[in-house]
Amino acid sequence: MASFAFYLGANALFAQAVLAFNCSIPPIYVDIHKRAVHDSPAFQYGSFIGLGTPAQNQSLWPSLSQNHTSFSSNTFCDNSTLKDCDRSTGGFYVKEDSSTFKPKGKDFQPLDKQNDSSRGLFASETVRLYTHYFETDGASQTLLEDVDIEVVVNSSTTPSIVGIGQASTILQGLVAQNKIAARTYSLYIGQGFDRAGGSVNGSNAFGGYDSGRFTGQAHSFSMNTANRNPFSVTVKDIIITETGNPNSNTSLFDAKKFPSAKQPSAFTAQITTDQYPLSLPYQITQNFIKHLDATKDNYWGDNSLKLRSQFNGTLSIVIAGDNGDFTVTLPQEVLVNASNITPIQDRTEASSAPFLLSTAFLSQVYLMADFETFKFYLAEAVQKNNIVMPETFCPKAVPSAYERPKQGAWMKQGLIGAVIGGVLGGIGIAICAYCFVLGCQRRRAEKRVERAIEKSKQSKMAQFEVEEVQSFDPPPKASKVLFWKRGKK
Ligand SMILES: *[C@@H]1O[C@H](CO)[C@@H](O)[C@H](O)[C@H]1NC(C)=O
Ligand SMILES: *[C@@H]1O[C@H](CO)[C@@H](O)[C@H](O)[C@H]1NC(C)=O
Ligand SMILES: *[C@@H]1O[C@H](CO)[C@@H](O)[C@H](O)[C@H]1NC(C)=O
Ligand SMILES: *[C@@H]1O[C@H](CO)[C@@H](O)[C@H](O)[C@H]1NC(C)=O
Ligand SMILES: *[C@@H]1O[C@H](CO)[C@@H](O)[C@H](O)[C@H]1NC(C)=O
Ligand SMILES: *[C@@H]1O[C@H](CO)[C@@H](O)[C@H](O)[C@H]1NC(C)=O
Ligand SMILES: *[C@@H]1O[C@H](CO)[C@@H](O)[C@H](O)[C@H]1NC(C)=O
Ligand SMILES: *[C@@H]1O[C@H](CO)[C@@H](O)[C@H](O)[C@H]1NC(C)=O
Ligand SMILES: *[C@@H]1O[C@H](CO)[C@@H](O)[C@H](O)[C@H]1NC(C)=O
Ligand SMILES: *[C@@H]1O[C@H](CO)[C@@H](O)[C@H](O)[C@H]1NC(C)=O
């Protein structure tokens, strides 16, 4: 009853607030890839965000539960147990070098519950969100002044995080300063980092979504606002299919195939970026081990199971949505990597930890969150030949995928995809800007692209069927890199 009243209250609030949303405000698109970060000798994967004045650039990993955006102190590696610390924090932040650092007083109440109170300090700072489509063009920045951030001094986990929890200070700040339409957000985590072993990069869209990043229906789900992580779904089935053998489908829920005292049934799982491998119920994990002859392994430090021999096939997860089932298939290269390591974590029978659909799952899925109406949407991510099409995500609206023209028309009319996808940098950014100005009136933007292309007589369309490869910041030059120990005397 309490939650029913809560929803009524929330709806009434929403009805009042709906007039206040200005859905003409374009979203802020921040890409996720590997790049040089402040004071670290290595390229790091994450969201391109800077902190302080002058900017100290970072690569921040998105979290769906943490509310404050956090950064790693330059003294972080002195005491941390984080593996390969100097090249794993996402960058470093030297507060003494920033003129906009304002520490919070002792009475400051953080929005996140953390286990160790000696974790860090809070401050208000200037956060810089960078939008960078092409190397040939500079990044444009959105300044967000006086945001409450955390500077992490000691922790055993990754300190540099974009906080997209239910009380996200970054989303609230952007809304309060009229820089996005509402507290809406979308994420494609990508797979261009070591654990995933892929090359496709990800993106954040604050106040929006990238309609070119997903395909098919956006499946709707209700947030569970009582959870620290509100993104939970019901998993109905998990099916393993052998490549080239359509009759090989095996359900890990199949009681006949996997007799046991405790039959698996549908379960609730949380969607998270906190770890790479999926954590499934004990019996389902056992069925997976039995069916594919898996064994314990800890190469990546996350207890991912390893197969004894090669397996060519896929794993499909069937999720019950508000409007029909959504099936997510982990392809062969994700299910079993070249060394036979899988993205399924071992689980003990006694474990009461939540079941997780984690980063390996999100490498195949586009997630769109509407924190104003407590709804979220999942859709199949477009990984290759994607078209960057940021659009405003107005609360209550159901995101729709960019309609790709058919093959023939594609070559003629689909140029916009090639352009915005990265082949012709300069024009692409002009189109995006133009598109924003016109409130993303796509048809006009396409016309403009066609004209622009005719004019510049570009003939790179042959590349179109190939995955576009964007260029980003060049590698750090040895002489330019300030090593993290700089903070030490
Ligand atoms: C809504 O946002 C657009 C784009 O930023 C702006 O031009 C317009 O003035 C805003 N309208 C209102 C009512 O604030
Ligand atoms: C992803 O970003 C990296 C730069 O960190 C770039 O080298 C790579 O080509 C990008 N991948 C794709 C598929 O665009
Ligand atoms: C690291 O640990 C040592 C010993 O516990 C302590 O003296 C020092 O202040 C710590 N450094 C930081 C940055 O927390
Ligand atoms: C973030 O804020 C929400 C809403 O107040 C809360 O439920 C959640 O537990 C917070 N996240 C963390 C990590 O504490
Ligand atoms: C705090 O500790 C508990 C129990 O060890 C753990 O389940 C939880 O994930 C931890 N929370 C954070 C924010 O580290
Ligand atoms: C941080 O990134 C911005 C945007 O690309 C760039 O203009 C600036 O020079 C960078 N700062 C440093 C110190 O590299
Ligand atoms: C740093 O954190 C670890 C665990 O996260 C803890 O064991 C250690 O005592 C902390 N060190 C300091 C100096 O706070
Ligand atoms: C698979 O995992 C192994 C670790 O055993 C790692 O060395 C390798 O790079 C991974 N391969 C891919 C394609 O991710
Ligand atoms: C096997 O499972 C896949 C994934 O759920 C499904 O697409 C396919 O239709 C199934 N094949 C048969 C023969 O049932
Ligand atoms: C898996 O596929 C590869 C190449 O497609 C093939 O060489 C290998 O023999 C297959 N392995 C199994 C166990 O079917």
XYZ file of C-alpha atoms and ligand atoms in Angstrom:
629
model
C 0.000 0.000 0.000
C 2.775 2.340 0.897
C 4.319 2.011 -2.517
C 0.937 2.498 -4.203
C 0.477 5.762 -2.327
C 4.018 6.660 -3.226
C 3.339 6.145 -6.909
C 0.135 8.173 -6.726
C 2.071 10.938 -5.056
C 4.826 10.677 -7.603
C 2.316 10.826 -10.448
C 0.645 13.901 -9.011
C 4.038 15.540 -8.675
C 4.843 14.540 -12.206
C 1.621 16.050 -13.517
C 2.600 19.372 -11.968
C 6.146 19.179 -13.123
C 5.471 18.094 -16.685
C 4.783 21.645 -17.813
C 8.199 22.647 -16.571
C 10.178 20.319 -18.847
C 11.633 22.079 -21.850
C 12.044 19.242 -24.296
C 13.644 21.502 -26.893
C 16.886 21.400 -24.951
C 19.239 19.005 -26.769
C 20.964 16.223 -24.838
C 24.630 16.176 -23.877
C 26.485 13.348 -25.572
C 29.672 12.168 -23.840
C 31.530 9.311 -25.423
C 33.223 6.401 -23.702
C 36.540 5.164 -25.042
C 40.212 4.856 -24.149
C 42.188 8.053 -23.850
C 44.977 9.873 -22.085
C 43.968 10.920 -18.580
C 45.471 13.314 -16.069
C 48.762 12.167 -14.497
C 48.556 8.522 -15.638
C 51.008 6.822 -18.011
C 48.295 4.672 -19.636
C 45.283 5.110 -21.879
C 42.128 4.433 -19.885
C 38.569 3.546 -20.889
C 35.692 5.681 -19.657
C 33.519 8.774 -20.081
C 35.375 11.888 -21.203
C 34.856 14.279 -18.300
C 37.168 16.908 -16.835
C 37.315 18.376 -13.348
C 38.431 21.696 -11.960
C 39.929 24.867 -13.404
C 42.069 24.453 -15.424
C 40.638 21.115 -16.540
C 42.133 17.879 -15.318
C 40.762 15.313 -17.775
C 39.499 11.916 -16.658
C 37.908 8.705 -17.923
C 35.000 7.955 -15.620
C 33.211 4.614 -15.413
C 29.413 4.972 -15.152
C 27.654 3.625 -12.054
C 23.890 3.050 -11.942
C 23.751 3.310 -8.140
C 26.298 5.865 -6.908
C 24.850 9.382 -6.695
C 27.972 11.553 -6.446
C 30.434 11.672 -9.288
C 33.801 10.774 -7.808
C 37.435 11.318 -8.738
C 40.700 9.815 -7.642
C 42.975 11.885 -5.421
C 46.595 12.148 -6.568
C 47.586 10.368 -3.320
C 45.114 7.538 -3.976
C 47.698 4.926 -4.972
C 49.813 5.458 -1.848
C 47.586 3.144 0.192
C 45.180 1.507 -2.247
C 44.964 -2.205 -2.920
C 43.553 -1.504 -6.412
C 45.419 -3.667 -8.931
C 47.788 -1.775 -11.286
C 46.752 1.342 -9.429
C 48.647 3.972 -11.430
C 46.927 2.895 -14.640
C 43.475 1.843 -13.361
C 41.932 4.783 -11.515
C 40.606 6.653 -14.567
C 42.964 9.597 -13.955
C 44.051 11.646 -10.970
C 42.903 14.943 -9.522
C 45.177 17.399 -7.727
C 42.897 19.714 -5.750
C 45.719 22.204 -5.098
C 45.935 22.841 -8.864
C 42.292 23.851 -9.221
C 40.997 27.366 -8.545
C 37.375 26.187 -8.308
C 37.858 23.549 -5.567
C 35.672 24.392 -2.524
C 35.785 21.806 0.265
C 32.577 20.896 2.079
C 32.263 21.350 5.820
C 32.096 18.542 8.371
C 28.300 18.719 8.455
C 27.980 17.834 4.761
C 25.687 14.823 4.254
C 26.810 12.629 1.351
C 24.071 11.008 -0.756
C 25.884 7.682 -0.958
C 26.222 5.131 1.783
C 29.790 3.893 1.747
C 31.301 1.210 3.935
C 34.532 2.989 4.808
C 34.259 6.452 6.268
C 37.936 7.162 5.521
C 37.184 6.925 1.781
C 37.549 10.549 0.822
C 36.408 14.136 1.055
C 33.595 16.098 -0.540
C 33.858 19.377 -2.378
C 32.010 21.549 -4.798
C 33.801 21.789 -8.142
C 33.396 22.596 -11.824
C 32.697 19.488 -13.887
C 33.309 19.587 -17.635
C 31.364 17.249 -19.891
C 33.117 16.854 -23.235
C 31.368 16.077 -26.478
C 33.908 14.850 -28.962
C 32.770 13.171 -32.141
C 35.924 13.422 -34.208
C 39.571 13.940 -33.666
C 39.718 16.500 -36.425
C 37.315 18.698 -34.487
C 38.009 19.902 -30.979
C 35.798 18.718 -28.155
C 33.012 21.034 -27.094
C 32.432 21.318 -23.377
C 29.411 21.761 -21.152
C 30.390 23.452 -17.903
C 28.577 22.423 -14.779
C 29.650 24.676 -11.936
C 29.445 23.982 -8.213
C 28.535 20.292 -8.287
C 29.057 18.278 -5.104
C 31.717 15.719 -5.972
C 33.777 13.228 -4.013
C 37.569 13.049 -4.074
C 38.423 9.465 -3.170
C 41.576 9.094 -1.117
C 41.482 5.390 -0.293
C 39.336 2.562 -1.622
C 39.824 -0.946 -2.936
C 37.511 -0.318 -5.904
C 37.703 1.963 -8.944
C 37.442 5.524 -7.600
C 36.586 7.523 -10.739
C 32.846 7.139 -11.342
C 30.043 9.052 -13.095
C 27.216 8.745 -10.579
C 23.884 8.003 -12.264
C 22.080 6.790 -9.123
C 18.506 7.850 -8.372
C 19.749 11.062 -6.722
C 22.499 11.715 -9.297
C 24.007 15.120 -8.562
C 25.157 15.477 -12.131
C 21.679 14.965 -13.589
C 20.168 17.245 -10.938
C 22.784 19.921 -11.573
C 22.275 19.822 -15.339
C 18.511 20.137 -14.913
C 18.800 22.935 -12.339
C 21.079 24.887 -14.689
C 18.749 24.276 -17.692
C 21.411 22.332 -19.563
C 19.245 19.259 -20.186
C 15.476 18.814 -20.447
C 14.949 16.453 -17.510
C 16.508 13.749 -15.386
C 16.765 11.287 -18.237
C 19.896 9.407 -19.251
C 21.048 6.673 -21.625
C 24.046 4.387 -21.643
C 25.873 2.110 -24.012
C 28.847 0.774 -22.082
C 30.686 -0.560 -25.137
C 33.383 -3.213 -25.102
C 36.613 -1.398 -25.923
C 38.275 -2.354 -22.631
C 40.528 -5.260 -21.712
C 38.067 -7.516 -19.896
C 35.581 -7.378 -22.788
C 38.354 -7.654 -25.371
C 36.338 -5.782 -28.034
C 36.811 -2.544 -29.905
C 33.353 -0.946 -29.962
C 33.197 2.216 -27.846
C 30.304 3.411 -25.711
C 28.479 6.636 -24.902
C 26.460 8.517 -22.305
C 23.548 10.759 -23.275
C 22.507 13.108 -20.470
C 18.908 14.268 -20.950
C 18.665 12.171 -24.075
C 19.341 9.001 -25.992
C 21.173 8.101 -29.160
C 18.505 6.800 -31.542
C 21.229 5.415 -33.804
C 22.634 3.213 -31.050
C 19.713 0.803 -30.783
C 17.406 -1.101 -33.028
C 13.926 -2.579 -32.715
C 11.485 -1.934 -29.921
C 12.514 -0.201 -26.714
C 11.150 -2.549 -24.042
C 9.657 -0.798 -21.047
C 10.328 -1.639 -17.376
C 9.448 -0.026 -14.058
C 12.222 1.013 -11.724
C 12.334 -0.505 -8.275
C 12.976 2.717 -6.387
C 13.371 0.912 -3.062
C 16.675 -0.531 -4.301
C 20.015 1.225 -4.226
C 20.142 0.109 -7.858
C 16.629 0.632 -9.295
C 17.195 -1.257 -12.564
C 15.829 -4.712 -11.881
C 14.180 -7.146 -14.272
C 12.687 -10.644 -14.199
C 14.671 -13.301 -16.055
C 12.312 -16.022 -17.372
C 14.671 -18.230 -19.284
C 18.283 -18.718 -20.357
C 18.951 -20.719 -23.504
C 22.211 -22.030 -24.917
C 22.309 -22.561 -28.676
C 25.097 -24.297 -30.548
C 26.164 -22.519 -33.727
C 24.841 -24.244 -36.840
C 22.525 -26.533 -34.887
C 19.100 -24.913 -34.454
C 17.750 -27.989 -32.645
C 20.379 -27.738 -29.947
C 18.524 -25.191 -27.812
C 18.982 -26.073 -24.166
C 17.234 -24.147 -21.414
C 19.207 -23.858 -18.192
C 15.776 -23.931 -16.486
C 14.957 -27.367 -17.984
C 14.049 -29.686 -15.104
C 14.163 -32.837 -17.269
C 17.611 -32.157 -18.624
C 19.005 -30.985 -15.270
C 17.258 -32.956 -12.527
C 17.859 -31.500 -9.077
C 16.143 -31.054 -5.771
C 15.746 -27.305 -6.262
C 14.237 -26.497 -9.644
C 15.139 -23.053 -10.943
C 12.329 -20.595 -11.551
C 12.123 -17.042 -12.868
C 14.321 -14.702 -10.832
C 14.883 -10.994 -10.304
C 18.242 -9.618 -11.393
C 19.764 -6.162 -11.129
C 21.389 -4.446 -14.078
C 24.768 -3.102 -13.011
C 28.091 -1.837 -14.314
C 29.845 -2.714 -11.041
C 31.341 -5.910 -12.450
C 31.832 -7.616 -15.803
C 30.510 -11.172 -15.344
C 26.872 -12.109 -14.793
C 25.914 -13.553 -11.443
C 23.085 -16.096 -11.818
C 21.267 -18.250 -9.239
C 23.221 -21.206 -7.883
C 21.266 -23.945 -9.665
C 21.408 -22.163 -13.019
C 25.137 -21.647 -12.596
C 25.472 -25.378 -11.856
C 23.449 -26.250 -14.981
C 25.713 -23.984 -17.029
C 28.795 -25.707 -15.588
C 27.343 -29.125 -16.346
C 26.128 -28.353 -19.861
C 29.315 -26.671 -21.088
C 31.831 -28.501 -18.895
C 32.983 -25.355 -17.129
C 35.425 -25.046 -14.280
C 36.358 -22.430 -11.677
C 38.853 -19.817 -12.795
C 40.023 -16.433 -11.587
C 42.184 -15.017 -14.350
C 40.426 -11.652 -14.223
C 40.011 -11.636 -10.449
C 36.222 -11.905 -10.797
C 35.637 -15.690 -10.594
C 34.473 -15.977 -14.189
C 34.033 -19.629 -15.168
C 36.236 -21.162 -17.839
C 35.322 -23.981 -20.255
C 37.544 -27.032 -20.473
C 37.145 -27.124 -24.233
C 36.040 -24.797 -26.981
C 32.319 -24.213 -27.522
C 30.800 -22.495 -30.535
C 27.453 -21.042 -29.568
C 25.439 -18.299 -27.921
C 23.551 -17.683 -24.684
C 20.141 -15.990 -24.796
C 18.540 -14.352 -21.770
C 14.747 -13.936 -21.889
C 13.464 -11.002 -19.814
C 9.808 -10.336 -19.020
C 8.965 -6.738 -19.952
C 5.876 -4.565 -19.336
C 5.021 -5.030 -23.020
C 6.390 -8.401 -24.092
C 9.561 -10.411 -23.664
C 12.988 -9.078 -24.520
C 15.655 -11.592 -25.526
C 19.298 -10.591 -25.233
C 21.812 -12.865 -26.915
C 25.448 -12.942 -25.868
C 27.284 -13.777 -29.104
C 29.975 -16.407 -29.407
C 32.905 -14.053 -28.822
C 31.339 -12.740 -25.614
C 30.180 -16.129 -24.319
C 33.548 -17.822 -24.746
C 36.668 -15.758 -25.279
C 39.728 -17.003 -27.100
C 41.004 -18.529 -23.855
C 37.615 -20.185 -23.136
C 36.788 -17.739 -20.333
C 33.046 -17.036 -20.028
C 31.217 -13.994 -18.614
C 29.370 -16.157 -16.065
C 30.574 -15.913 -12.480
C 30.786 -18.863 -10.113
C 28.377 -18.747 -7.162
C 28.326 -20.675 -3.904
C 25.123 -22.329 -2.766
C 25.043 -20.235 0.402
C 25.508 -16.880 -1.328
C 22.734 -14.350 -0.818
C 24.317 -11.684 -3.048
C 21.905 -10.196 -5.610
C 21.707 -11.765 -9.067
C 23.361 -9.467 -11.600
C 23.061 -8.753 -15.292
C 26.283 -6.837 -15.487
C 28.639 -5.224 -17.980
C 28.852 -8.301 -20.263
C 25.046 -8.062 -20.605
C 25.170 -4.289 -21.196
C 27.719 -4.776 -23.993
C 24.714 -6.002 -26.050
C 22.051 -3.643 -24.689
C 21.176 0.057 -24.831
C 19.757 1.311 -21.532
C 17.537 4.404 -21.373
C 16.419 5.730 -17.990
C 13.642 8.179 -17.151
C 14.121 9.112 -13.500
C 11.169 11.547 -13.686
C 8.587 8.770 -14.200
C 10.627 5.836 -12.801
C 10.625 3.962 -16.097
C 13.500 2.524 -18.033
C 13.879 1.015 -21.469
C 16.138 -1.695 -22.846
C 16.788 -2.341 -26.508
C 19.238 -4.243 -28.643
C 22.397 -2.166 -29.074
C 23.681 -1.446 -32.561
C 27.373 -2.170 -32.357
C 28.680 -1.683 -35.854
C 27.696 0.828 -38.530
C 26.092 2.885 -35.822
C 24.929 6.399 -36.476
C 25.318 8.970 -33.748
C 21.871 10.592 -33.465
C 21.476 12.208 -30.041
C 17.870 13.124 -29.306
C 16.133 14.682 -26.322
C 14.570 12.080 -24.024
C 11.465 13.841 -22.811
C 9.980 12.315 -19.636
C 7.124 9.883 -20.380
C 8.192 9.582 -24.033
C 9.062 6.131 -25.359
C 12.412 6.275 -27.171
C 12.284 5.141 -30.784
C 15.141 3.866 -32.903
C 16.402 5.751 -35.919
C 14.818 4.236 -39.010
C 17.587 2.937 -41.172
C 16.827 3.296 -44.875
C 16.715 0.015 -46.815
C 19.835 -1.227 -48.582
C 19.264 0.537 -51.926
C 18.066 3.768 -50.433
C 20.831 3.475 -47.875
C 23.518 4.064 -50.432
C 21.712 7.125 -51.707
C 20.052 8.542 -48.648
C 21.967 6.853 -45.847
C 24.931 9.113 -46.271
C 23.989 10.835 -43.086
C 24.877 7.657 -41.254
C 28.297 7.474 -42.757
C 28.859 11.106 -42.060
C 27.721 11.203 -38.503
C 29.218 7.796 -37.851
C 32.624 9.250 -38.386
C 33.767 8.991 -41.991
C 33.537 12.688 -42.722
C 34.275 14.355 -39.429
C 33.904 18.031 -40.123
C 30.583 17.809 -41.875
C 29.214 15.477 -39.226
C 29.704 17.930 -36.440
C 28.187 20.705 -38.489
C 25.158 18.501 -39.059
C 24.844 17.728 -35.393
C 24.973 21.375 -34.493
C 22.497 22.163 -37.233
C 20.321 19.308 -36.120
C 20.250 20.627 -32.563
C 19.375 24.103 -33.684
C 16.413 22.774 -35.573
C 15.339 20.572 -32.717
C 16.667 17.554 -34.575
C 14.486 17.795 -37.638
C 16.159 14.873 -39.257
C 14.789 15.219 -42.716
C 16.238 18.668 -43.085
C 19.529 17.524 -41.648
C 19.658 14.730 -44.195
C 18.983 17.171 -47.016
C 21.778 19.300 -45.731
C 24.127 16.348 -45.594
C 23.295 15.427 -49.147
C 24.031 18.941 -50.271
C 27.197 19.140 -48.208
C 28.417 15.882 -49.629
C 27.701 16.842 -53.192
C 29.534 20.034 -52.592
C 32.626 18.505 -51.106
C 32.546 15.686 -53.658
C 33.400 13.117 -51.057
C 33.557 9.610 -52.408
C 34.227 7.645 -49.286
C 30.903 5.886 -49.377
C 32.511 2.582 -50.209
C 33.662 2.520 -46.614
C 30.147 2.632 -45.470
C 29.469 -1.061 -45.096
C 32.586 -1.406 -43.015
C 32.440 -0.570 -39.361
C 33.305 3.066 -38.929
C 36.425 3.704 -36.931
C 36.491 6.965 -35.091
C 39.719 8.692 -34.289
C 40.212 10.053 -30.837
C 42.976 11.724 -28.868
C 46.465 10.591 -29.816
C 48.446 8.437 -27.367
C 50.196 10.271 -24.568
C 53.701 11.206 -25.567
C 56.283 10.013 -23.073
C 57.665 13.487 -22.493
C 54.212 14.988 -21.897
C 53.038 12.445 -19.364
C 53.106 13.562 -15.793
C 53.462 10.453 -13.730
C 50.971 10.006 -10.897
C 53.648 10.133 -8.252
C 53.944 13.790 -9.009
C 51.722 14.454 -5.984
C 54.337 12.928 -3.686
C 57.268 14.839 -2.447
C 13.569 25.855 -24.258
O 14.864 25.540 -24.707
C 15.193 26.146 -25.953
C 16.549 25.571 -26.387
O 17.511 25.678 -25.377
C 15.211 27.653 -25.769
O 15.516 28.268 -27.001
C 13.843 28.117 -25.292
O 13.879 29.478 -25.003
C 13.425 27.356 -24.042
N 12.047 27.686 -23.710
C 11.663 28.019 -22.492
C 10.210 28.282 -22.321
O 12.458 28.112 -21.566
C 37.362 3.251 -29.948
O 38.205 4.255 -29.453
C 39.581 4.033 -29.667
C 40.316 5.165 -29.020
O 40.341 4.965 -27.669
C 39.866 3.985 -31.145
O 41.235 3.701 -31.345
C 39.027 2.880 -31.754
O 39.212 2.879 -33.142
C 37.559 3.117 -31.445
N 36.793 2.002 -31.945
C 35.817 2.131 -32.833
C 35.154 0.884 -33.269
O 35.456 3.222 -33.243
C 48.821 5.864 3.914
O 48.992 5.050 5.047
C 49.955 5.543 5.969
C 50.112 4.520 7.063
O 48.854 3.974 7.423
C 49.492 6.898 6.496
O 50.453 7.431 7.370
C 49.284 7.853 5.325
O 48.739 9.068 5.784
C 48.346 7.237 4.316
N 48.266 8.104 3.155
C 47.114 8.521 2.676
C 47.196 9.404 1.486
O 46.033 8.194 3.147
C 21.595 7.162 -4.071
O 20.415 7.828 -3.686
C 19.252 7.005 -3.651
C 18.071 7.881 -3.393
O 18.258 8.645 -2.250
C 19.450 5.933 -2.593
O 18.324 5.065 -2.597
C 20.690 5.130 -2.922
O 20.940 4.180 -1.914
C 21.898 6.057 -3.058
N 23.049 5.296 -3.534
C 24.016 4.873 -2.733
C 25.171 4.182 -3.376
O 24.002 5.037 -1.527
C 29.445 -2.736 1.810
O 29.660 -4.008 2.370
C 28.645 -4.945 2.090
C 28.914 -6.190 2.882
O 30.281 -6.511 2.866
C 28.640 -5.177 0.572
O 27.637 -6.115 0.233
C 28.368 -3.878 -0.145
O 28.444 -4.059 -1.538
C 29.379 -2.828 0.277
N 29.005 -1.539 -0.281
C 29.881 -0.754 -0.888
C 29.329 0.536 -1.373
O 31.058 -1.054 -1.047
C 41.180 18.337 -21.629
O 40.329 18.080 -22.730
C 39.927 19.249 -23.437
C 38.942 18.845 -24.486
O 39.531 17.965 -25.407
C 41.139 19.927 -24.038
O 40.737 21.131 -24.662
C 42.137 20.233 -22.943
O 43.311 20.735 -23.506
C 42.448 18.975 -22.142
N 43.304 19.328 -21.044
C 44.482 18.762 -20.849
C 45.276 19.253 -19.682
O 44.911 17.869 -21.583
C 42.426 1.976 2.987
O 41.317 1.145 2.679
C 41.514 -0.203 3.039
C 40.309 -0.996 2.565
O 39.590 -0.346 1.594
C 41.701 -0.314 4.548
O 41.956 -1.643 4.884
C 42.856 0.576 4.975
O 42.938 0.577 6.368
C 42.658 1.983 4.483
N 43.844 2.760 4.791
C 43.797 3.979 5.322
C 45.113 4.643 5.596
O 42.730 4.514 5.598
C 40.627 -13.954 -23.103
O 41.142 -14.073 -21.790
C 42.542 -14.209 -21.763
C 42.945 -14.567 -20.369
O 43.017 -15.924 -20.265
C 43.193 -12.962 -22.261
O 44.591 -13.085 -22.224
C 42.720 -12.700 -23.674
O 43.172 -11.428 -24.078
C 41.201 -12.733 -23.778
N 40.856 -12.726 -25.161
C 39.966 -11.895 -25.653
C 39.721 -11.979 -27.107
O 39.369 -11.105 -24.967
C 16.564 -21.379 -30.063
O 16.702 -20.246 -29.212
C 16.846 -19.036 -29.911
C 17.110 -17.952 -28.899
O 16.076 -17.869 -27.953
C 15.598 -18.768 -30.742
O 15.782 -17.587 -31.480
C 15.378 -19.929 -31.682
O 14.173 -19.743 -32.372
C 15.324 -21.251 -30.927
N 15.259 -22.358 -31.890
C 14.386 -23.346 -31.774
C 14.471 -24.423 -32.796
O 13.552 -23.377 -30.882
C 34.355 -23.713 -33.615
O 34.483 -22.940 -34.801
C 35.804 -22.884 -35.300
C 35.838 -21.944 -36.481
O 34.570 -21.591 -36.902
C 36.268 -24.279 -35.676
O 37.602 -24.223 -36.136
C 36.198 -25.169 -34.446
O 36.526 -26.505 -34.789
C 34.797 -25.149 -33.844
N 34.853 -25.865 -32.572
C 33.932 -26.727 -32.187
C 34.136 -27.390 -30.859
O 32.940 -26.977 -32.866
